[in-house]
Amino acid sequence: MVYRKVFCRFLVLFSLLLFKHGWCQSVEKELIKNFKQHIATLASDGFEGRETGTKGEKLAYEYIVNEFKKTGLNPKDEDGDYLQSFEFTNG
């Protein structure tokens, strides 16, 4: 009787592990697909190379900010802004 209970518990745990592993793989595949889509978008000709101070840079940061907002990521800036200013010297 004790062996039967142990065996049943083992089957339940083993089944859960298999289910979880399969679920994790599908989530991982979805994350990779989304990541590749974002890379393809940001690397596309429409973003014009994303060089600092260009229209392409503005398009890129607007895209990224929009994606942050879609996922519910809160900005850490006191003004509620996702962007952080910094000095840049084009050399």
XYZ file of C-alpha atoms in Angstrom:
91
model
C 0.000 0.000 0.000
C 2.820 2.398 0.878
C 4.536 1.639 -2.425
C 1.336 2.401 -4.300
C 1.044 5.855 -2.674
C 4.692 6.610 -3.376
C 4.323 5.424 -6.957
C 1.179 7.550 -7.480
C 2.921 10.618 -6.078
C 5.894 9.949 -8.328
C 3.611 9.717 -11.369
C 1.898 12.987 -10.495
C 5.209 14.809 -9.977
C 6.706 13.321 -13.126
C 3.643 14.350 -15.142
C 3.835 17.875 -13.770
C 7.512 18.114 -14.667
C 6.824 16.951 -18.220
C 3.953 19.408 -18.562
C 6.031 22.258 -17.166
C 8.959 21.423 -19.434
C 6.687 21.434 -22.488
C 5.076 24.700 -21.399
C 8.470 26.318 -20.811
C 9.629 25.309 -24.265
C 6.571 26.880 -25.902
C 7.031 30.087 -23.879
C 10.724 30.138 -24.776
C 9.915 29.727 -28.477
C 7.439 32.620 -28.271
C 10.015 34.836 -26.529
C 12.636 34.042 -29.159
C 10.137 34.752 -31.941
C 9.230 38.126 -30.383
C 12.885 38.993 -29.784
C 13.758 38.260 -33.416
C 10.812 40.371 -34.560
C 12.001 43.355 -32.490
C 15.559 42.980 -33.814
C 14.304 42.792 -37.394
C 12.180 45.891 -36.876
C 14.974 47.946 -35.315
C 17.497 46.769 -37.923
C 15.186 47.529 -40.850
C 15.950 50.204 -43.428
C 13.019 52.239 -42.121
C 15.039 53.143 -39.027
C 17.802 54.607 -41.178
C 20.691 53.166 -39.183
C 19.707 54.710 -35.813
C 22.729 57.026 -35.706
C 22.708 59.487 -32.799
C 20.851 62.691 -33.575
C 19.089 61.370 -36.681
C 15.484 60.668 -37.584
C 16.330 56.953 -37.348
C 17.393 57.331 -33.724
C 14.103 59.051 -32.897
C 12.132 56.313 -34.644
C 14.072 53.651 -32.707
C 13.574 55.177 -29.269
C 9.897 55.854 -29.979
C 9.479 52.202 -30.974
C 11.246 50.997 -27.815
C 9.270 53.341 -25.536
C 6.031 52.162 -27.147
C 6.999 48.522 -26.542
C 7.854 49.320 -22.911
C 4.419 50.898 -22.478
C 2.679 47.907 -24.106
C 4.298 45.523 -21.633
C 3.413 47.724 -18.658
C 7.017 48.608 -17.834
C 7.025 51.710 -15.651
C 9.568 54.460 -16.280
C 12.069 55.084 -13.486
C 12.472 58.777 -14.278
C 10.870 61.180 -11.804
C 9.067 62.895 -14.690
C 7.596 59.610 -15.920
C 9.898 59.584 -18.947
C 11.568 56.461 -20.339
C 14.458 58.418 -21.857
C 17.672 59.494 -20.182
C 19.629 62.451 -21.542
C 23.402 62.355 -21.859
C 26.107 64.326 -23.608
C 27.495 62.929 -26.805
C 30.379 64.095 -28.947
C 30.320 62.846 -32.512
C 33.893 62.070 -33.318
